[in-house]
Amino acid sequence: MKINLANIKKAKNLLNKSECVAIPTETVYGIAGNAYSDSACKKIFKLKKRPTNNPLIIHYYNLKKLKGDCDLNGDFLKLYKRFCPGPITFILNQKKTSKISKIATNKKSTLAVRFPKHPVVRSLLKYLRFPIAAPSANISSRVSAVTSSDVKDDFGKKIKYILEGGRSSVGVESTIIDLRKKPKILRLGGLEVKVIQKILKKKISIKINPSNISAPGQLRIHYSPGIPIRLNAKEIKKDEALLLIKKSKINKPNYYFLSKKGNLKEATKNLYTILRKIKKDNYKSIAVGKIPNKGFGKTINDRLMRASKF
Ligand code: TXA
Ligand code: MG
């Protein structure tokens, strides 16, 4: 993708003034602000209507820029070398000297760190004197944005500037791994657990439903298109759309397909766009056919399961 330096400069100038801008990443678009600035981080929470106790991911250009803020360890360095920049977020301990805003982390001693791969955001990060805090660019609890027009749909004029970067190539959020002690996956995402496993060569536990959420009812609704979703549906109700993993022979207007032939990576990339499209097409609910629970299918099922708590 060709980098438009005038656009980068515009985003940079706004960020320097502690304003928020939307940024493209390879996973999903983000709402970015200066991670060292309390006022910028406050604006992010307000724009997204995000509960202040849900900390933000901090995006860096490279390792060199991270060193002042976090303690690094062997597992982190192995994964950084293999996958960064890329769709993975690391939970690390912050250093006493860390300059990250306490607003961004909700005063946590840990930090979620990511090195996005998208060339536009890399070009921006390269020119900044600070890392950027950026949650996904959607209203809290709703489907993430994978194009600039998705961001416009959600925020309208409230967002000062959207840095154009085309459609996000991965289409779901980064995989989050806690590396402070034994590796622990906290969110399934754009990088498969089995490839992480191959590099670390040790057991990785999966804790995607944190134990502090004690009852299923407390599981926060997330990734919702704003209408009910039924999983593993066997029949379709009136005014309902049907979402299938691959194209079926039946061609009805209310049939939607995540991929042509069932490719799970392609399906992941299309997931949020199709959920948004079904809502725009005015269906009142979504019936989802069975999706294979392997590889990226696990990420898709995780998002749809959370979205079904509507
Ligand atoms: O792909 C992505 O990760 C996108 C793009 C924009 O980079 N960002 C993203 O951010 O998905 P957000 O804020 O929507 O999700 C961040 C998740 C939240 O579930 C939050 O609770 C968790 O990261 N998180 C942030 N800091 C944490 C920490 N110190 N410990 C554990 N979890 C943390
Ligand atoms: Mg999000």
Coordinates of C-alpha atoms and ligand atoms in Angstrom, one line a residue:
M1 CA 0.0 0.0 0.0
K2 CA 1.3 3.5 -0.9
I3 CA 1.8 5.7 2.1
N4 CA 0.4 9.2 1.9
L5 CA 2.7 11.3 4.0
A6 CA 0.4 14.3 4.2
N7 CA -2.2 12.0 5.9
I8 CA 0.4 10.6 8.3
K9 CA 1.4 14.2 9.1
K10 CA -2.2 15.2 9.8
A11 CA -2.7 12.3 12.2
K12 CA 0.7 13.0 13.8
N13 CA -0.2 16.7 14.4
L14 CA -3.5 15.7 16.1
L15 CA -1.9 13.0 18.2
N16 CA 0.7 15.5 19.3
K17 CA -2.1 17.7 20.6
S18 CA -3.6 14.8 22.6
E19 CA -6.4 14.5 20.2
C20 CA -7.8 11.0 19.0
V21 CA -7.6 9.7 15.5
A22 CA -8.8 6.4 14.0
I23 CA -5.9 4.3 12.6
P24 CA -5.9 1.2 10.4
T25 CA -4.2 -1.9 11.6
E26 CA -4.0 -5.4 10.0
T27 CA -6.4 -6.8 12.6
V28 CA -9.1 -4.1 13.0
Y29 CA -9.2 -0.2 13.0
G30 CA -8.3 1.4 16.3
I31 CA -9.1 4.7 18.1
A32 CA -5.7 6.1 18.9
G33 CA -4.3 8.6 21.4
N34 CA -0.9 9.4 22.9
A35 CA -0.4 6.7 25.5
Y36 CA 1.8 9.0 27.6
S37 CA -1.0 11.6 27.9
D38 CA -3.8 11.3 30.5
S39 CA -6.1 13.7 28.6
A40 CA -5.7 11.7 25.3
C41 CA -6.5 8.4 27.0
K42 CA -9.5 9.9 28.8
K43 CA -10.8 11.0 25.4
I44 CA -10.5 7.4 24.0
F45 CA -12.7 6.0 26.9
K46 CA -15.3 8.7 26.4
L47 CA -15.5 8.3 22.6
K48 CA -15.9 4.5 22.8
K49 CA -18.2 4.7 25.9
R50 CA -15.8 2.2 27.3
P51 CA -15.8 1.3 31.1
T52 CA -12.7 2.9 32.6
N53 CA -11.6 -0.3 34.3
N54 CA -11.0 -2.0 30.9
P55 CA -7.4 -1.2 30.0
L56 CA -6.1 -0.2 26.5
I57 CA -3.5 -1.9 24.3
I58 CA -0.4 0.1 23.7
H59 CA 1.1 0.1 20.2
Y60 CA 4.8 0.5 19.6
Y61 CA 7.0 0.8 16.5
N62 CA 9.6 -1.6 17.8
L63 CA 11.4 -3.2 20.7
K64 CA 13.7 -0.2 21.2
K65 CA 10.8 2.1 21.9
L66 CA 9.3 -0.4 24.4
K67 CA 12.4 -0.9 26.5
G68 CA 11.8 2.1 28.8
D69 CA 8.2 1.0 29.7
C70 CA 8.3 -2.8 30.2
D71 CA 10.3 -5.7 31.5
L72 CA 11.1 -8.1 28.7
N73 CA 11.6 -11.8 29.1
G74 CA 12.8 -14.8 27.0
D75 CA 9.3 -16.0 25.8
F76 CA 8.5 -12.5 24.7
L77 CA 11.7 -12.1 22.7
K78 CA 11.2 -15.4 20.9
L79 CA 7.6 -14.4 19.9
Y80 CA 8.6 -10.9 19.0
K81 CA 11.4 -12.2 16.7
R82 CA 9.1 -14.6 14.9
F83 CA 5.7 -12.7 14.8
C84 CA 6.3 -9.0 15.1
P85 CA 5.1 -6.7 13.7
G86 CA 1.9 -8.8 13.6
P87 CA -1.5 -9.7 15.1
I88 CA -0.3 -10.6 18.7
T89 CA -0.6 -8.7 22.0
F90 CA 1.7 -9.4 24.9
I91 CA 0.9 -8.9 28.6
L92 CA 4.1 -7.8 30.4
N93 CA 5.1 -6.1 33.7
Q94 CA 5.6 -2.4 33.5
K95 CA 8.9 -0.9 34.7
K96 CA 8.9 1.7 37.5
T97 CA 10.1 4.2 35.0
S98 CA 7.2 3.5 32.6
K99 CA 5.6 6.7 31.2
I100 CA 2.3 5.1 30.2
S101 CA -0.7 7.0 31.4
K102 CA -2.4 5.4 34.5
I103 CA -5.7 6.2 32.7
A104 CA -4.8 3.8 29.9
T105 CA -4.0 0.9 32.2
N106 CA -6.5 1.6 35.0
K107 CA -3.4 1.8 37.3
K108 CA -2.5 -1.8 36.5
S109 CA 1.1 -2.8 36.9
T110 CA 0.9 -4.8 33.7
L111 CA 0.8 -3.6 30.1
A112 CA -0.8 -5.0 27.0
V113 CA 1.8 -4.4 24.2
R114 CA 1.4 -4.8 20.4
F115 CA 3.4 -4.0 17.3
P116 CA 1.0 -3.6 14.4
K117 CA 2.1 -4.6 11.0
H118 CA -0.1 -2.4 8.8
P119 CA 2.3 -0.1 6.8
V120 CA 0.2 3.0 7.4
V121 CA 0.2 2.7 11.2
R122 CA 3.9 1.7 11.1
S123 CA 4.7 4.8 9.2
L124 CA 2.8 6.9 11.8
L125 CA 4.5 5.2 14.8
K126 CA 7.9 5.7 13.3
Y127 CA 7.4 9.5 13.4
L128 CA 5.9 9.7 16.9
R129 CA 7.8 10.4 20.1
F130 CA 5.3 8.3 22.1
P131 CA 3.5 4.9 21.7
I132 CA -0.2 5.0 21.0
A133 CA -3.0 3.6 23.1
A134 CA -5.6 2.1 20.8
P135 CA -8.7 0.0 21.5
S136 CA -10.7 -1.3 18.6
A137 CA -12.6 1.5 16.8
N138 CA -16.2 0.5 17.7
I139 CA -18.7 1.6 20.3
S140 CA -18.0 -0.6 23.4
S141 CA -19.6 -4.1 23.1
R142 CA -20.2 -3.8 19.4
V143 CA -18.6 -5.3 16.3
S144 CA -15.2 -4.0 15.5
A145 CA -14.5 -1.8 12.4
V146 CA -12.4 -3.2 9.5
T147 CA -12.8 -0.2 7.1
S148 CA -12.8 3.5 7.5
S149 CA -16.5 3.6 6.6
D150 CA -17.2 1.2 9.5
V151 CA -15.5 3.7 11.8
K152 CA -17.6 6.6 10.2
D153 CA -20.8 4.6 10.8
D154 CA -20.0 4.2 14.5
F155 CA -18.5 7.6 15.3
G156 CA -19.6 10.1 12.6
K157 CA -18.2 13.5 13.3
K158 CA -17.1 12.7 16.8
I159 CA -13.8 11.4 15.5
K160 CA -11.5 14.2 14.3
Y161 CA -9.7 12.2 11.7
I162 CA -9.6 8.7 10.2
L163 CA -6.4 7.7 8.7
E164 CA -7.2 5.6 5.6
G165 CA -5.7 2.2 5.3
G166 CA -8.1 0.1 3.2
R167 CA -9.7 -3.0 4.5
S168 CA -8.0 -4.8 7.5
S169 CA -6.4 -7.9 6.1
V170 CA -6.8 -10.2 9.2
G171 CA -10.3 -8.9 10.2
V172 CA -10.4 -9.9 13.9
E173 CA -8.5 -8.5 16.9
S174 CA -5.0 -9.7 17.9
T175 CA -4.4 -12.8 19.9
I176 CA -3.6 -11.8 23.5
I177 CA -1.0 -13.8 25.5
D178 CA 0.1 -13.2 29.1
L179 CA 3.8 -13.9 29.3
R180 CA 4.5 -12.8 32.9
K181 CA 4.8 -16.4 34.1
K182 CA 3.6 -19.5 32.3
P183 CA 2.2 -18.5 28.9
K184 CA -1.5 -18.0 29.0
I185 CA -3.8 -17.0 26.1
L186 CA -6.4 -14.4 27.2
R187 CA -8.0 -13.8 23.9
L188 CA -8.1 -15.9 20.7
G189 CA -7.5 -13.8 17.6
G190 CA -5.6 -13.2 14.4
L191 CA -2.7 -15.5 15.2
E192 CA -3.4 -19.2 15.8
V193 CA -2.4 -20.7 19.1
K194 CA -0.7 -23.7 17.4
V195 CA 1.8 -21.5 15.7
I196 CA 2.7 -19.7 19.0
Q197 CA 3.0 -23.1 20.6
K198 CA 5.5 -24.2 17.9
I199 CA 7.8 -21.3 18.8
L200 CA 7.6 -21.4 22.6
K201 CA 7.8 -25.2 22.7
K202 CA 6.0 -25.3 26.0
K203 CA 2.5 -25.7 27.3
I204 CA 0.2 -22.7 26.7
S205 CA -2.9 -22.5 28.8
I206 CA -6.1 -21.0 27.4
K207 CA -7.9 -18.7 29.9
I208 CA -10.3 -16.9 27.6
N209 CA -13.1 -16.7 30.2
P210 CA -11.4 -15.1 33.1
S211 CA -12.2 -16.7 36.5
N212 CA -13.1 -13.3 38.0
I213 CA -16.2 -13.5 35.8
S214 CA -17.9 -16.0 38.1
A215 CA -21.3 -16.6 36.5
P216 CA -22.0 -17.0 32.8
G217 CA -24.6 -14.2 33.0
Q218 CA -21.8 -11.8 33.9
L219 CA -20.0 -12.6 30.7
R220 CA -19.9 -9.2 29.0
I221 CA -21.7 -9.0 25.7
H222 CA -19.1 -8.2 23.0
Y223 CA -18.8 -8.1 19.2
S224 CA -22.5 -7.7 18.9
P225 CA -24.0 -6.4 15.6
G226 CA -26.9 -5.1 17.7
I227 CA -29.4 -7.9 16.9
P228 CA -29.8 -11.3 18.5
I229 CA -27.6 -14.2 17.2
R230 CA -28.5 -17.9 17.5
L231 CA -25.7 -20.5 17.2
N232 CA -25.8 -23.9 15.7
A233 CA -29.3 -23.1 14.3
K234 CA -31.2 -25.9 12.7
E235 CA -34.1 -23.8 11.2
I236 CA -34.6 -20.1 10.2
K237 CA -37.3 -17.9 11.7
K238 CA -39.2 -15.1 10.1
D239 CA -37.2 -12.0 9.4
E240 CA -34.0 -13.9 10.2
A241 CA -30.8 -14.0 8.2
L242 CA -28.8 -17.2 7.9
L243 CA -25.0 -17.1 8.3
L244 CA -23.0 -20.1 6.9
I245 CA -19.4 -20.9 6.8
K246 CA -19.4 -21.6 3.0
K247 CA -21.5 -20.9 0.0
S248 CA -24.5 -23.2 -0.3
K249 CA -26.4 -24.2 -3.4
I250 CA -29.5 -22.4 -2.2
N251 CA -29.3 -18.8 -3.2
K252 CA -31.8 -16.7 -1.1
P253 CA -31.5 -13.0 -0.2
N254 CA -31.3 -13.9 3.5
Y255 CA -28.4 -16.3 3.1
Y256 CA -24.9 -15.0 3.9
F257 CA -21.6 -16.8 3.5
L258 CA -18.4 -16.2 5.4
S259 CA -16.3 -17.8 2.6
K260 CA -16.6 -19.4 -0.8
K261 CA -15.5 -22.9 0.1
G262 CA -15.1 -23.0 3.9
N263 CA -11.6 -21.5 4.2
L264 CA -11.4 -20.4 7.9
K265 CA -8.9 -17.6 7.3
E266 CA -11.1 -16.0 4.6
A267 CA -14.2 -16.5 6.9
T268 CA -12.4 -14.7 9.7
K269 CA -11.5 -11.8 7.5
N270 CA -15.2 -11.5 6.4
L271 CA -16.9 -12.0 9.8
Y272 CA -17.3 -8.4 11.0
T273 CA -18.1 -7.0 7.6
I274 CA -20.9 -9.6 7.1
L275 CA -22.3 -9.1 10.6
R276 CA -22.5 -5.3 9.9
K277 CA -24.1 -6.0 6.5
I278 CA -26.8 -8.2 7.9
K279 CA -27.8 -5.5 10.4
K280 CA -27.8 -2.8 7.6
D281 CA -30.0 -5.1 5.5
N282 CA -32.6 -4.8 8.3
Y283 CA -32.8 -8.4 9.5
K284 CA -34.1 -8.8 13.0
S285 CA -31.9 -11.7 14.1
I286 CA -29.2 -14.0 12.8
A287 CA -29.2 -17.8 12.7
V288 CA -25.7 -19.2 12.4
G289 CA -25.0 -22.7 11.0
K290 CA -22.3 -24.9 12.5
I291 CA -18.7 -23.6 12.2
P292 CA -15.8 -26.1 12.5
N293 CA -14.2 -25.5 15.9
K294 CA -10.6 -25.7 14.8
G295 CA -7.9 -23.2 14.0
F296 CA -9.4 -19.8 13.1
G297 CA -12.8 -21.4 13.5
K298 CA -12.2 -21.3 17.2
T299 CA -11.8 -17.5 17.0
I300 CA -14.9 -17.1 14.9
N301 CA -16.9 -19.3 17.4
D302 CA -15.5 -17.3 20.3
R303 CA -16.7 -14.0 18.8
L304 CA -20.1 -15.4 17.8
M305 CA -20.6 -16.9 21.2
R306 CA -20.0 -13.6 22.9
A307 CA -22.1 -11.8 20.4
S308 CA -25.0 -14.2 21.1
K309 CA -25.3 -13.0 24.7
F310 CA -27.3 -10.0 23.3
Ligands
TXA1 O1 -6.1 -6.2 17.3 C1 -6.2 -5.5 18.3 O2 -5.7 -5.9 19.4 C2 -6.9 -4.2 18.2 C3 -6.1 -3.2 17.3 C4 -6.7 -1.8 17.3 O3 -4.8 -3.2 17.8 N1 -7.2 -3.6 19.5 C5 -8.0 -4.2 20.4 O4 -8.2 -3.4 21.6 O5 -8.7 -5.1 20.2 P1 -9.4 -3.6 22.6 O6 -9.2 -2.5 23.6 O7 -10.7 -3.6 21.9 O8 -9.1 -4.9 23.3 C6 -8.1 -4.9 24.3 C7 -8.2 -6.1 25.2 C8 -9.3 -5.8 26.2 O9 -10.1 -7.0 26.3 C9 -8.6 -5.5 27.5 O10 -9.3 -6.0 28.6 C10 -7.3 -6.3 27.3 O11 -7.0 -6.2 25.9 N2 -6.2 -5.7 28.1 C11 -5.6 -4.5 28.0 N3 -4.7 -4.3 28.9 C12 -4.6 -5.5 29.6 C13 -3.8 -5.9 30.7 N4 -2.8 -5.2 31.2 N5 -4.0 -7.2 31.1 C14 -4.9 -8.0 30.6 N6 -5.7 -7.6 29.6 C15 -5.5 -6.4 29.1
MG2 MG -12.5 -4.2 21.2

